[in-house]
């Protein structure tokens, strides 16, 4: 859950229509037309990404008159379905994916079950990637892929590039080569799998 208290505000006299803000918004809430940036106030999640990246200092964050909360209640969905999706992405449902906002894997799964099909849509519903916008993108992409959804980048954004290799997807040639140099890939995978498969007390194994 995230309480959205800020709103991006464009100072049009300074805006040059460079589209940097459009490209860095994790929820696609800002767009450029007629060489001026415009913000969809109800879609802005107050991440400050556009403000910090604008080369002309044309955007500032202001306090919202009416803050609101975003989030998805995972308890409204079948726990088994959520767990299966998370485990397929090699994540524990209770694992925090976004430390800035505190979004867990189960919330991302719930958002996907409710119809979110892109990183931007999941971010808009849950708040993931609306903090630093960087650290949580990889587990988010893995969750979407685990749901069987093809990842397609929005032409307006370049905030994610695809899934990077993980302990489970490294080519065996790489594993063999670097295992001889002191890396413990198999042991790492076994430990991570134990984390993924850990269930809350009382839940059936």
PDB file of C-alpha atoms in Angstrom:
ATOM      1  CA  UNK A   1       0.000   0.000   0.000  1.00  0.00           C
ATOM      2  CA  UNK A   2       1.192   3.494  -0.772  1.00  0.00           C
ATOM      3  CA  UNK A   3      -0.247   6.840   0.241  1.00  0.00           C
ATOM      4  CA  UNK A   4       0.167   9.212  -2.694  1.00  0.00           C
ATOM      5  CA  UNK A   5       0.726  12.683  -1.284  1.00  0.00           C
ATOM      6  CA  UNK A   6       2.607  14.378  -4.145  1.00  0.00           C
ATOM      7  CA  UNK A   7       1.707  15.449  -7.658  1.00  0.00           C
ATOM      8  CA  UNK A   8       3.986  16.405 -10.542  1.00  0.00           C
ATOM      9  CA  UNK A   9       3.309  19.939 -11.745  1.00  0.00           C
ATOM     10  CA  UNK A  10       4.700  21.236 -15.039  1.00  0.00           C
ATOM     11  CA  UNK A  11       5.885  24.812 -15.381  1.00  0.00           C
ATOM     12  CA  UNK A  12       5.048  25.298 -19.038  1.00  0.00           C
ATOM     13  CA  UNK A  13       7.136  28.432 -19.428  1.00  0.00           C
ATOM     14  CA  UNK A  14      10.234  26.302 -18.746  1.00  0.00           C
ATOM     15  CA  UNK A  15       9.174  23.121 -20.558  1.00  0.00           C
ATOM     16  CA  UNK A  16      10.891  22.461 -23.897  1.00  0.00           C
ATOM     17  CA  UNK A  17       8.970  19.310 -24.796  1.00  0.00           C
ATOM     18  CA  UNK A  18      12.073  17.102 -24.695  1.00  0.00           C
ATOM     19  CA  UNK A  19      10.028  14.053 -23.572  1.00  0.00           C
ATOM     20  CA  UNK A  20      12.476  12.912 -20.898  1.00  0.00           C
ATOM     21  CA  UNK A  21       9.676  13.031 -18.332  1.00  0.00           C
ATOM     22  CA  UNK A  22       7.445  10.953 -20.592  1.00  0.00           C
ATOM     23  CA  UNK A  23      10.120   8.304 -20.905  1.00  0.00           C
ATOM     24  CA  UNK A  24      10.954   7.995 -17.204  1.00  0.00           C
ATOM     25  CA  UNK A  25       7.454   7.914 -15.711  1.00  0.00           C
ATOM     26  CA  UNK A  26       6.900   4.370 -14.367  1.00  0.00           C
ATOM     27  CA  UNK A  27       3.123   4.641 -14.755  1.00  0.00           C
ATOM     28  CA  UNK A  28       2.952   6.661 -18.005  1.00  0.00           C
ATOM     29  CA  UNK A  29       1.107   9.493 -16.257  1.00  0.00           C
ATOM     30  CA  UNK A  30       2.901  12.256 -18.128  1.00  0.00           C
ATOM     31  CA  UNK A  31       2.956  12.860 -21.873  1.00  0.00           C
ATOM     32  CA  UNK A  32       4.117  15.538 -24.285  1.00  0.00           C
ATOM     33  CA  UNK A  33       1.931  17.138 -26.929  1.00  0.00           C
ATOM     34  CA  UNK A  34       2.423  20.410 -28.775  1.00  0.00           C
ATOM     35  CA  UNK A  35       5.932  20.489 -27.262  1.00  0.00           C
ATOM     36  CA  UNK A  36       4.611  20.743 -23.706  1.00  0.00           C
ATOM     37  CA  UNK A  37       4.416  18.097 -20.969  1.00  0.00           C
ATOM     38  CA  UNK A  38       1.083  17.401 -19.338  1.00  0.00           C
ATOM     39  CA  UNK A  39       0.329  15.349 -16.247  1.00  0.00           C
ATOM     40  CA  UNK A  40      -2.737  13.168 -15.703  1.00  0.00           C
ATOM     41  CA  UNK A  41      -3.252  14.047 -12.046  1.00  0.00           C
ATOM     42  CA  UNK A  42      -5.315  10.973 -11.175  1.00  0.00           C
ATOM     43  CA  UNK A  43      -2.636   8.670 -12.616  1.00  0.00           C
ATOM     44  CA  UNK A  44       0.471  10.323 -11.124  1.00  0.00           C
ATOM     45  CA  UNK A  45       1.905   8.296  -8.244  1.00  0.00           C
ATOM     46  CA  UNK A  46       4.244  10.990  -6.922  1.00  0.00           C
ATOM     47  CA  UNK A  47       7.505   9.143  -7.563  1.00  0.00           C
ATOM     48  CA  UNK A  48       9.469  12.374  -8.368  1.00  0.00           C
ATOM     49  CA  UNK A  49      11.226  10.659 -11.275  1.00  0.00           C
ATOM     50  CA  UNK A  50      10.154  13.313 -13.782  1.00  0.00           C
ATOM     51  CA  UNK A  51      11.180  16.154 -11.481  1.00  0.00           C
ATOM     52  CA  UNK A  52      14.650  14.750 -10.854  1.00  0.00           C
ATOM     53  CA  UNK A  53      15.320  13.952 -14.521  1.00  0.00           C
ATOM     54  CA  UNK A  54      13.964  17.084 -16.227  1.00  0.00           C
ATOM     55  CA  UNK A  55      16.982  18.848 -17.775  1.00  0.00           C
ATOM     56  CA  UNK A  56      15.173  22.200 -17.751  1.00  0.00           C
ATOM     57  CA  UNK A  57      13.835  22.063 -14.164  1.00  0.00           C
ATOM     58  CA  UNK A  58      10.339  22.479 -15.559  1.00  0.00           C
ATOM     59  CA  UNK A  59       8.667  20.043 -13.165  1.00  0.00           C
ATOM     60  CA  UNK A  60       8.180  20.342  -9.450  1.00  0.00           C
ATOM     61  CA  UNK A  61       6.393  18.107  -6.980  1.00  0.00           C
ATOM     62  CA  UNK A  62       3.572  19.715  -5.027  1.00  0.00           C
ATOM     63  CA  UNK A  63       1.483  18.425  -2.137  1.00  0.00           C
ATOM     64  CA  UNK A  64      -1.867  17.031  -3.162  1.00  0.00           C
ATOM     65  CA  UNK A  65      -4.926  18.662  -1.681  1.00  0.00           C
ATOM     66  CA  UNK A  66      -6.526  15.218  -1.438  1.00  0.00           C
ATOM     67  CA  UNK A  67      -3.981  12.402  -0.929  1.00  0.00           C
ATOM     68  CA  UNK A  68      -5.117   8.868  -1.743  1.00  0.00           C
ATOM     69  CA  UNK A  69      -3.940   5.321  -1.156  1.00  0.00           C
ATOM     70  CA  UNK A  70      -3.190   2.673  -3.767  1.00  0.00           C
ATOM     71  CA  UNK A  71      -2.695  -1.034  -3.227  1.00  0.00           C
ATOM     72  CA  UNK A  72      -4.108  -4.463  -3.971  1.00  0.00           C
ATOM     73  CA  UNK A  73      -5.568  -6.792  -1.346  1.00  0.00           C
ATOM     74  CA  UNK A  74      -4.042 -10.214  -2.021  1.00  0.00           C
ATOM     75  CA  UNK A  75      -6.396 -11.876   0.480  1.00  0.00           C
ATOM     76  CA  UNK A  76      -9.255 -11.445  -1.993  1.00  0.00           C
ATOM     77  CA  UNK A  77      -7.640 -13.967  -4.321  1.00  0.00           C
ATOM     78  CA  UNK A  78      -6.974 -17.684  -4.154  1.00  0.00           C
ATOM     79  CA  UNK A  79      -3.843 -18.191  -2.088  1.00  0.00           C
ATOM     80  CA  UNK A  80      -2.794 -21.288  -4.001  1.00  0.00           C
ATOM     81  CA  UNK A  81      -2.945 -19.457  -7.335  1.00  0.00           C
ATOM     82  CA  UNK A  82      -0.902 -16.581  -5.952  1.00  0.00           C
ATOM     83  CA  UNK A  83       1.691 -18.932  -4.479  1.00  0.00           C
ATOM     84  CA  UNK A  84       2.029 -20.858  -7.735  1.00  0.00           C
ATOM     85  CA  UNK A  85       2.642 -17.651  -9.681  1.00  0.00           C
ATOM     86  CA  UNK A  86       5.197 -16.412  -7.153  1.00  0.00           C
ATOM     87  CA  UNK A  87       7.038 -19.725  -7.014  1.00  0.00           C
ATOM     88  CA  UNK A  88       7.202 -19.867 -10.796  1.00  0.00           C
ATOM     89  CA  UNK A  89       8.982 -16.500 -10.629  1.00  0.00           C
ATOM     90  CA  UNK A  90      11.239 -17.927  -7.870  1.00  0.00           C
ATOM     91  CA  UNK A  91       9.766 -15.585  -5.265  1.00  0.00           C
ATOM     92  CA  UNK A  92       8.055 -16.140  -1.937  1.00  0.00           C
ATOM     93  CA  UNK A  93       4.562 -14.558  -1.777  1.00  0.00           C
ATOM     94  CA  UNK A  94       5.529 -12.632   1.361  1.00  0.00           C
ATOM     95  CA  UNK A  95       8.816 -11.452  -0.109  1.00  0.00           C
ATOM     96  CA  UNK A  96       9.135  -7.674  -0.363  1.00  0.00           C
ATOM     97  CA  UNK A  97       9.921  -6.705  -3.942  1.00  0.00           C
ATOM     98  CA  UNK A  98       9.827  -2.919  -3.561  1.00  0.00           C
ATOM     99  CA  UNK A  99      11.561  -1.665  -0.426  1.00  0.00           C
ATOM    100  CA  UNK A 100      10.670   1.970  -1.133  1.00  0.00           C
ATOM    101  CA  UNK A 101       6.947   1.259  -0.953  1.00  0.00           C
ATOM    102  CA  UNK A 102       6.848  -2.138   0.775  1.00  0.00           C
ATOM    103  CA  UNK A 103       5.069  -4.036  -2.012  1.00  0.00           C
ATOM    104  CA  UNK A 104       5.162  -7.817  -1.638  1.00  0.00           C
ATOM    105  CA  UNK A 105       5.179 -10.463  -4.362  1.00  0.00           C
ATOM    106  CA  UNK A 106       1.638 -11.549  -3.440  1.00  0.00           C
ATOM    107  CA  UNK A 107       0.356  -8.015  -4.131  1.00  0.00           C
ATOM    108  CA  UNK A 108       1.948  -8.017  -7.572  1.00  0.00           C
ATOM    109  CA  UNK A 109       0.373 -11.412  -8.262  1.00  0.00           C
ATOM    110  CA  UNK A 110      -3.009 -10.108  -7.127  1.00  0.00           C
ATOM    111  CA  UNK A 111      -2.710  -7.076  -9.419  1.00  0.00           C
ATOM    112  CA  UNK A 112      -1.954  -9.368 -12.342  1.00  0.00           C
ATOM    113  CA  UNK A 113      -4.950 -11.547 -11.453  1.00  0.00           C
ATOM    114  CA  UNK A 114      -7.070  -8.391 -11.465  1.00  0.00           C
ATOM    115  CA  UNK A 115      -6.042  -7.617 -15.027  1.00  0.00           C
ATOM    116  CA  UNK A 116      -2.733  -5.720 -14.936  1.00  0.00           C
ATOM    117  CA  UNK A 117      -0.667  -6.908 -17.890  1.00  0.00           C
ATOM    118  CA  UNK A 118       2.298  -4.521 -18.037  1.00  0.00           C
ATOM    119  CA  UNK A 119       4.901  -3.252 -15.554  1.00  0.00           C
ATOM    120  CA  UNK A 120       3.287   0.183 -15.801  1.00  0.00           C
ATOM    121  CA  UNK A 121      -0.186  -1.155 -14.976  1.00  0.00           C
ATOM    122  CA  UNK A 122       1.117  -3.170 -12.016  1.00  0.00           C
ATOM    123  CA  UNK A 123       3.020  -0.104 -10.775  1.00  0.00           C
ATOM    124  CA  UNK A 124      -0.088   2.051 -11.018  1.00  0.00           C
ATOM    125  CA  UNK A 125      -2.170  -0.403  -8.976  1.00  0.00           C
ATOM    126  CA  UNK A 126       0.343  -1.433  -6.322  1.00  0.00           C
ATOM    127  CA  UNK A 127       2.904   1.369  -6.110  1.00  0.00           C
ATOM    128  CA  UNK A 128       5.853  -0.869  -6.999  1.00  0.00           C
ATOM    129  CA  UNK A 129       8.538   1.125  -8.917  1.00  0.00           C
ATOM    130  CA  UNK A 130       7.146   4.431  -7.635  1.00  0.00           C
ATOM    131  CA  UNK A 131       9.968   4.954  -5.171  1.00  0.00           C
ATOM    132  CA  UNK A 132      13.470   4.757  -6.620  1.00  0.00           C
ATOM    133  CA  UNK A 133      11.921   3.046  -9.724  1.00  0.00           C
ATOM    134  CA  UNK A 134      15.035   0.892 -10.169  1.00  0.00           C
ATOM    135  CA  UNK A 135      15.620  -1.955  -7.724  1.00  0.00           C
ATOM    136  CA  UNK A 136      12.279  -3.754  -8.057  1.00  0.00           C
ATOM    137  CA  UNK A 137      11.894  -3.896 -11.825  1.00  0.00           C
ATOM    138  CA  UNK A 138      13.532  -7.312 -12.275  1.00  0.00           C
ATOM    139  CA  UNK A 139      11.294  -9.280  -9.861  1.00  0.00           C
ATOM    140  CA  UNK A 140       8.316  -7.387 -11.311  1.00  0.00           C
ATOM    141  CA  UNK A 141       9.205  -8.532 -14.834  1.00  0.00           C
ATOM    142  CA  UNK A 142       9.685 -12.085 -13.597  1.00  0.00           C
ATOM    143  CA  UNK A 143       6.224 -12.039 -12.013  1.00  0.00           C
ATOM    144  CA  UNK A 144       4.577 -10.870 -15.231  1.00  0.00           C
ATOM    145  CA  UNK A 145       6.408 -13.498 -17.247  1.00  0.00           C
ATOM    146  CA  UNK A 146       5.471 -16.170 -14.699  1.00  0.00           C
ATOM    147  CA  UNK A 147       1.826 -15.274 -15.286  1.00  0.00           C
ATOM    148  CA  UNK A 148       2.286 -16.184 -18.942  1.00  0.00           C
ATOM    149  CA  UNK A 149       2.108 -12.598 -20.174  1.00  0.00           C
ATOM    150  CA  UNK A 150       4.446 -11.586 -22.984  1.00  0.00           C
ATOM    151  CA  UNK A 151       6.588  -8.610 -22.019  1.00  0.00           C
ATOM    152  CA  UNK A 152       6.253  -5.756 -24.478  1.00  0.00           C
ATOM    153  CA  UNK A 153       7.923  -2.422 -23.848  1.00  0.00           C
ATOM    154  CA  UNK A 154       5.775   0.663 -24.240  1.00  0.00           C
ATOM    155  CA  UNK A 155       7.212   2.842 -27.007  1.00  0.00           C
ATOM    156  CA  UNK A 156       7.032   5.909 -24.766  1.00  0.00           C
ATOM    157  CA  UNK A 157       9.141   4.481 -21.966  1.00  0.00           C
ATOM    158  CA  UNK A 158      12.613   3.060 -21.537  1.00  0.00           C
ATOM    159  CA  UNK A 159      12.645   2.277 -17.851  1.00  0.00           C
ATOM    160  CA  UNK A 160      13.043  -1.473 -18.306  1.00  0.00           C
ATOM    161  CA  UNK A 161      14.933  -3.546 -20.818  1.00  0.00           C
ATOM    162  CA  UNK A 162      14.098  -7.179 -20.180  1.00  0.00           C
ATOM    163  CA  UNK A 163      14.880  -9.879 -17.654  1.00  0.00           C
ATOM    164  CA  UNK A 164      18.482 -10.349 -16.601  1.00  0.00           C
ATOM    165  CA  UNK A 165      19.932 -13.822 -15.871  1.00  0.00           C
ATOM    166  CA  UNK A 166      19.262 -15.304 -12.439  1.00  0.00           C
ATOM    167  CA  UNK A 167      20.678 -18.204 -10.465  1.00  0.00           C
ATOM    168  CA  UNK A 168      18.052 -20.407 -12.157  1.00  0.00           C
ATOM    169  CA  UNK A 169      18.662 -19.297 -15.740  1.00  0.00           C
ATOM    170  CA  UNK A 170      22.458 -19.100 -16.007  1.00  0.00           C
ATOM    171  CA  UNK A 171      23.763 -21.271 -18.862  1.00  0.00           C
ATOM    172  CA  UNK A 172      25.394 -24.448 -17.617  1.00  0.00           C
ATOM    173  CA  UNK A 173      28.600 -23.496 -19.423  1.00  0.00           C
ATOM    174  CA  UNK A 174      28.802 -20.364 -17.244  1.00  0.00           C
ATOM    175  CA  UNK A 175      27.983 -22.330 -14.100  1.00  0.00           C
ATOM    176  CA  UNK A 176      30.661 -24.906 -14.866  1.00  0.00           C
ATOM    177  CA  UNK A 177      33.292 -22.310 -15.756  1.00  0.00           C
ATOM    178  CA  UNK A 178      32.870 -20.150 -12.679  1.00  0.00           C
ATOM    179  CA  UNK A 179      32.204 -22.973 -10.231  1.00  0.00           C
ATOM    180  CA  UNK A 180      35.831 -23.910 -10.722  1.00  0.00           C
ATOM    181  CA  UNK A 181      36.754 -20.396  -9.596  1.00  0.00           C
ATOM    182  CA  UNK A 182      34.981 -20.603  -6.276  1.00  0.00           C
ATOM    183  CA  UNK A 183      31.398 -19.652  -7.127  1.00  0.00           C
ATOM    184  CA  UNK A 184      28.654 -21.754  -5.539  1.00  0.00           C
ATOM    185  CA  UNK A 185      25.754 -21.484  -7.968  1.00  0.00           C
ATOM    186  CA  UNK A 186      24.104 -24.784  -7.041  1.00  0.00           C
ATOM    187  CA  UNK A 187      24.286 -24.022  -3.343  1.00  0.00           C
ATOM    188  CA  UNK A 188      22.900 -20.529  -3.989  1.00  0.00           C
ATOM    189  CA  UNK A 189      19.962 -21.951  -5.909  1.00  0.00           C
ATOM    190  CA  UNK A 190      19.204 -24.467  -3.175  1.00  0.00           C
ATOM    191  CA  UNK A 191      19.222 -21.744  -0.524  1.00  0.00           C
ATOM    192  CA  UNK A 192      17.048 -19.428  -2.610  1.00  0.00           C
ATOM    193  CA  UNK A 193      14.620 -22.283  -3.327  1.00  0.00           C
ATOM    194  CA  UNK A 194      14.244 -22.851   0.420  1.00  0.00           C
ATOM    195  CA  UNK A 195      13.317 -19.173   0.814  1.00  0.00           C
ATOM    196  CA  UNK A 196      10.840 -19.392  -2.067  1.00  0.00           C
ATOM    197  CA  UNK A 197       9.180 -22.509  -0.660  1.00  0.00           C
ATOM    198  CA  UNK A 198       8.989 -21.342   2.954  1.00  0.00           C
ATOM    199  CA  UNK A 199       5.345 -21.209   4.059  1.00  0.00           C
ATOM    200  CA  UNK A 200       3.791 -19.357   7.012  1.00  0.00           C
ATOM    201  CA  UNK A 201       3.220 -21.377  10.146  1.00  0.00           C
ATOM    202  CA  UNK A 202      -0.006 -23.316   9.811  1.00  0.00           C
ATOM    203  CA  UNK A 203      -0.084 -23.294   6.029  1.00  0.00           C
ATOM    204  CA  UNK A 204       0.040 -26.718   4.413  1.00  0.00           C
ATOM    205  CA  UNK A 205       3.307 -27.652   2.767  1.00  0.00           C
TER     206      UNK A 205
END
